[in-house]
């Protein structure tokens, strides 16, 4: 079957699309990567083996999805996704790029407010949302600073704050610690762990083995 390792502890069996978790060289979880959802509400009904037993069978009101095989992310089916739905998908996926792409002539506050305005947030809600994400990433006292006045770690925290604005289900981070010193990188990884604990899935692509 062959395992493709994402880390030393998590792998995907490409033959069955099972999610496998290995701890201390022992497989502790080996469950089919299948979810069963209510057709009307999209509420989660079952996962793993229980959902697999429903897969391919006629269940009125229930649909099953294999996210790894069928291209599903943040509850959007990428195979049949209409162009008009792409903006709504993008609001559910936060992006953290290796290069910290920021508006260099705008303050921390303005970098975030531009993103909120572009995604249709009403003006009356912008201040509160910016306050929330800046507190979450530890930059509340930096909102009037320009990007060049921030340290490398602070700029990366600003990028993460921007990714959090629309309360995404998933954050995709491409080499988020590549340009940071080890101590700063450790702080960024801790922040990602905290975000994950609050319910957002965080997927990190990295060559930094210390992150793993």
Short mmCIF file of C-alpha atoms in Angstrom, two decimals:
data_model
loop_
_atom_site.label_atom_id
_atom_site.label_comp_id
_atom_site.label_asym_id
_atom_site.label_seq_id
_atom_site.Cartn_x
_atom_site.Cartn_y
_atom_site.Cartn_z
CA UNK A 1 0.00 0.00 0.00
CA UNK A 2 2.78 2.40 0.83
CA UNK A 3 2.65 5.21 3.34
CA UNK A 4 3.35 8.82 2.55
CA UNK A 5 4.56 10.48 5.74
CA UNK A 6 3.63 14.06 6.53
CA UNK A 7 5.47 13.91 9.85
CA UNK A 8 6.96 11.17 11.92
CA UNK A 9 3.59 10.52 13.54
CA UNK A 10 0.92 11.09 10.88
CA UNK A 11 0.59 9.38 7.50
CA UNK A 12 -1.95 8.71 4.78
CA UNK A 13 -2.38 5.25 3.25
CA UNK A 14 -2.74 6.15 -0.42
CA UNK A 15 -4.24 2.76 -1.22
CA UNK A 16 -7.29 3.15 1.02
CA UNK A 17 -7.10 6.84 1.90
CA UNK A 18 -7.08 5.90 5.57
CA UNK A 19 -5.89 8.36 8.18
CA UNK A 20 -3.17 6.69 10.20
CA UNK A 21 -1.59 8.03 13.38
CA UNK A 22 1.60 6.41 14.61
CA UNK A 23 2.82 6.93 18.16
CA UNK A 24 5.99 5.34 19.56
CA UNK A 25 6.26 3.22 16.40
CA UNK A 26 2.78 1.76 16.93
CA UNK A 27 -0.34 2.48 14.87
CA UNK A 28 -2.88 3.88 17.33
CA UNK A 29 -5.44 5.13 14.77
CA UNK A 30 -6.24 3.55 11.41
CA UNK A 31 -9.61 4.82 10.27
CA UNK A 32 -11.10 5.41 6.81
CA UNK A 33 -11.00 9.08 5.84
CA UNK A 34 -14.74 9.25 5.29
CA UNK A 35 -17.36 11.58 6.74
CA UNK A 36 -21.15 11.30 6.66
CA UNK A 37 -23.16 14.53 6.51
CA UNK A 38 -26.80 15.52 6.72
CA UNK A 39 -27.84 16.55 3.19
CA UNK A 40 -29.98 19.45 4.36
CA UNK A 41 -27.88 20.96 7.13
CA UNK A 42 -24.38 19.58 6.36
CA UNK A 43 -24.19 18.60 10.03
CA UNK A 44 -21.61 15.90 10.74
CA UNK A 45 -23.26 12.54 11.43
CA UNK A 46 -20.36 10.07 11.48
CA UNK A 47 -16.68 9.73 10.69
CA UNK A 48 -14.26 6.88 10.06
CA UNK A 49 -15.47 3.28 9.96
CA UNK A 50 -19.07 4.15 10.81
CA UNK A 51 -19.21 6.61 7.92
CA UNK A 52 -17.52 4.09 5.59
CA UNK A 53 -20.35 1.62 6.23
CA UNK A 54 -22.75 4.24 4.87
CA UNK A 55 -20.59 5.03 1.84
CA UNK A 56 -22.09 4.00 -1.48
CA UNK A 57 -25.42 3.06 0.04
CA UNK A 58 -28.78 4.77 -0.39
CA UNK A 59 -29.44 6.72 2.79
CA UNK A 60 -32.17 9.31 2.46
CA UNK A 61 -30.92 12.57 3.89
CA UNK A 62 -27.29 11.41 4.28
CA UNK A 63 -24.32 11.92 1.98
CA UNK A 64 -20.82 10.57 2.45
CA UNK A 65 -17.60 12.26 1.38
CA UNK A 66 -14.00 11.05 1.09
CA UNK A 67 -12.19 14.40 1.41
CA UNK A 68 -8.79 13.04 0.37
CA UNK A 69 -10.13 11.44 -2.80
CA UNK A 70 -12.92 13.77 -3.80
CA UNK A 71 -11.24 17.13 -3.38
CA UNK A 72 -13.23 18.58 -0.48
CA UNK A 73 -11.88 21.45 1.58
CA UNK A 74 -13.73 23.60 4.09
CA UNK A 75 -16.99 21.85 3.12
CA UNK A 76 -16.61 22.83 -0.55
CA UNK A 77 -16.53 20.15 -3.25
CA UNK A 78 -13.69 21.34 -5.48
CA UNK A 79 -14.61 18.99 -8.32
CA UNK A 80 -17.98 20.56 -8.93
CA UNK A 81 -17.23 24.04 -7.59
CA UNK A 82 -18.83 26.82 -9.61
CA UNK A 83 -16.73 29.95 -10.31
CA UNK A 84 -19.31 32.04 -8.47
CA UNK A 85 -18.58 30.06 -5.28
CA UNK A 86 -14.81 30.53 -5.35
CA UNK A 87 -14.85 33.79 -3.31
CA UNK A 88 -16.83 32.02 -0.57
CA UNK A 89 -14.31 29.17 -0.49
CA UNK A 90 -11.43 31.62 -0.21
CA UNK A 91 -13.01 33.16 2.87
CA UNK A 92 -12.94 29.74 4.54
CA UNK A 93 -9.25 29.17 3.77
CA UNK A 94 -6.64 31.46 5.35
CA UNK A 95 -3.28 31.72 3.57
CA UNK A 96 0.11 32.38 5.17
CA UNK A 97 2.79 32.73 2.51
CA UNK A 98 6.54 32.34 2.89
CA UNK A 99 7.02 35.91 1.69
CA UNK A 100 5.22 38.25 4.06
CA UNK A 101 3.11 40.09 1.51
CA UNK A 102 1.99 43.29 3.25
CA UNK A 103 1.06 46.82 2.21
CA UNK A 104 4.29 48.55 3.19
CA UNK A 105 2.82 52.07 3.28
CA UNK A 106 -0.19 51.09 5.42
CA UNK A 107 -0.37 50.55 9.17
CA UNK A 108 -1.11 47.21 10.78
CA UNK A 109 -4.71 48.35 11.22
CA UNK A 110 -5.00 49.42 7.57
CA UNK A 111 -3.53 46.15 6.28
CA UNK A 112 -6.30 44.31 8.07
CA UNK A 113 -9.11 46.73 7.29
CA UNK A 114 -8.31 46.56 3.56
CA UNK A 115 -8.73 42.78 3.67
CA UNK A 116 -12.04 43.05 5.54
CA UNK A 117 -13.43 45.66 3.16
CA UNK A 118 -12.41 43.53 0.17
CA UNK A 119 -14.40 40.59 1.55
CA UNK A 120 -17.53 42.61 2.21
CA UNK A 121 -17.44 43.29 5.94
CA UNK A 122 -19.73 46.15 7.06
CA UNK A 123 -17.83 49.19 8.34
CA UNK A 124 -19.46 49.00 11.78
CA UNK A 125 -17.89 45.55 12.40
CA UNK A 126 -14.35 46.21 11.19
CA UNK A 127 -12.88 47.79 14.34
CA UNK A 128 -14.12 44.99 16.60
CA UNK A 129 -12.87 42.23 14.30
CA UNK A 130 -9.42 43.81 13.97
CA UNK A 131 -9.23 44.18 17.73
CA UNK A 132 -10.10 40.47 18.14
CA UNK A 133 -7.45 39.10 15.76
CA UNK A 134 -4.71 41.46 16.97
CA UNK A 135 -5.31 40.31 20.54
CA UNK A 136 -5.27 36.71 19.35
CA UNK A 137 -1.81 37.06 17.77
CA UNK A 138 -0.39 39.41 20.42
CA UNK A 139 -0.18 42.60 18.36
CA UNK A 140 -2.86 44.76 19.96
CA UNK A 141 -0.34 47.47 20.86
CA UNK A 142 1.09 47.59 17.32
CA UNK A 143 -1.98 48.52 15.28
CA UNK A 144 -0.69 51.96 14.26
CA UNK A 145 2.78 50.71 13.29
CA UNK A 146 3.97 50.38 9.70
CA UNK A 147 5.31 46.96 8.62
CA UNK A 148 8.94 48.15 8.52
CA UNK A 149 8.62 49.14 12.19
CA UNK A 150 7.83 45.55 13.16
CA UNK A 151 10.25 42.69 13.79
CA UNK A 152 10.22 39.66 11.49
CA UNK A 153 8.16 37.68 13.98
CA UNK A 154 5.68 40.52 14.39
CA UNK A 155 5.24 40.81 10.63
CA UNK A 156 4.53 37.10 10.43
CA UNK A 157 1.99 37.47 13.25
CA UNK A 158 0.34 40.23 11.23
CA UNK A 159 0.12 37.90 8.22
CA UNK A 160 -1.45 35.24 10.46
CA UNK A 161 -3.90 37.82 11.83
CA UNK A 162 -4.94 38.64 8.28
CA UNK A 163 -5.46 34.94 7.57
CA UNK A 164 -7.76 34.71 10.62
CA UNK A 165 -10.01 37.64 9.72
CA UNK A 166 -12.80 35.63 8.11
CA UNK A 167 -12.73 32.86 10.74
CA UNK A 168 -11.43 30.24 8.29
CA UNK A 169 -11.96 26.53 8.74
CA UNK A 170 -8.46 25.86 7.39
CA UNK A 171 -5.18 27.79 7.40
CA UNK A 172 -2.55 26.82 4.81
CA UNK A 173 0.93 28.00 5.80
CA UNK A 174 3.79 27.80 3.30
CA UNK A 175 7.19 27.79 5.07
CA UNK A 176 5.94 30.23 7.73
CA UNK A 177 9.21 30.07 9.71
CA UNK A 178 11.66 30.13 6.79
CA UNK A 179 12.86 33.70 7.33
CA UNK A 180 12.79 33.69 11.12
CA UNK A 181 15.39 32.94 13.76
CA UNK A 182 14.82 29.74 15.80
CA UNK A 183 13.38 31.48 18.87
CA UNK A 184 10.93 33.56 16.83
CA UNK A 185 10.00 30.51 14.76
CA UNK A 186 9.16 28.63 17.96
CA UNK A 187 6.79 31.41 18.97
CA UNK A 188 5.03 31.27 15.59
CA UNK A 189 4.60 27.50 15.88
CA UNK A 190 3.13 27.93 19.38
CA UNK A 191 0.67 30.44 17.93
CA UNK A 192 -0.39 27.94 15.25
CA UNK A 193 -0.93 25.32 17.97
CA UNK A 194 -3.15 27.74 19.88
CA UNK A 195 -5.14 28.52 16.72
CA UNK A 196 -5.59 24.78 16.12
CA UNK A 197 -6.80 24.26 19.69
CA UNK A 198 -9.49 26.87 19.05
CA UNK A 199 -10.91 24.80 16.21
CA UNK A 200 -9.16 25.89 13.01
CA UNK A 201 -7.28 23.22 11.06
CA UNK A 202 -3.69 24.32 10.39
CA UNK A 203 -1.68 22.71 7.57
CA UNK A 204 1.99 23.68 7.43
CA UNK A 205 4.40 23.00 4.56
CA UNK A 206 7.96 23.26 5.86
CA UNK A 207 11.54 22.05 5.55
CA UNK A 208 12.18 23.08 9.16
CA UNK A 209 12.46 19.75 11.00
CA UNK A 210 12.27 21.47 14.39
CA UNK A 211 8.70 22.50 13.55
CA UNK A 212 7.79 18.84 13.09
#
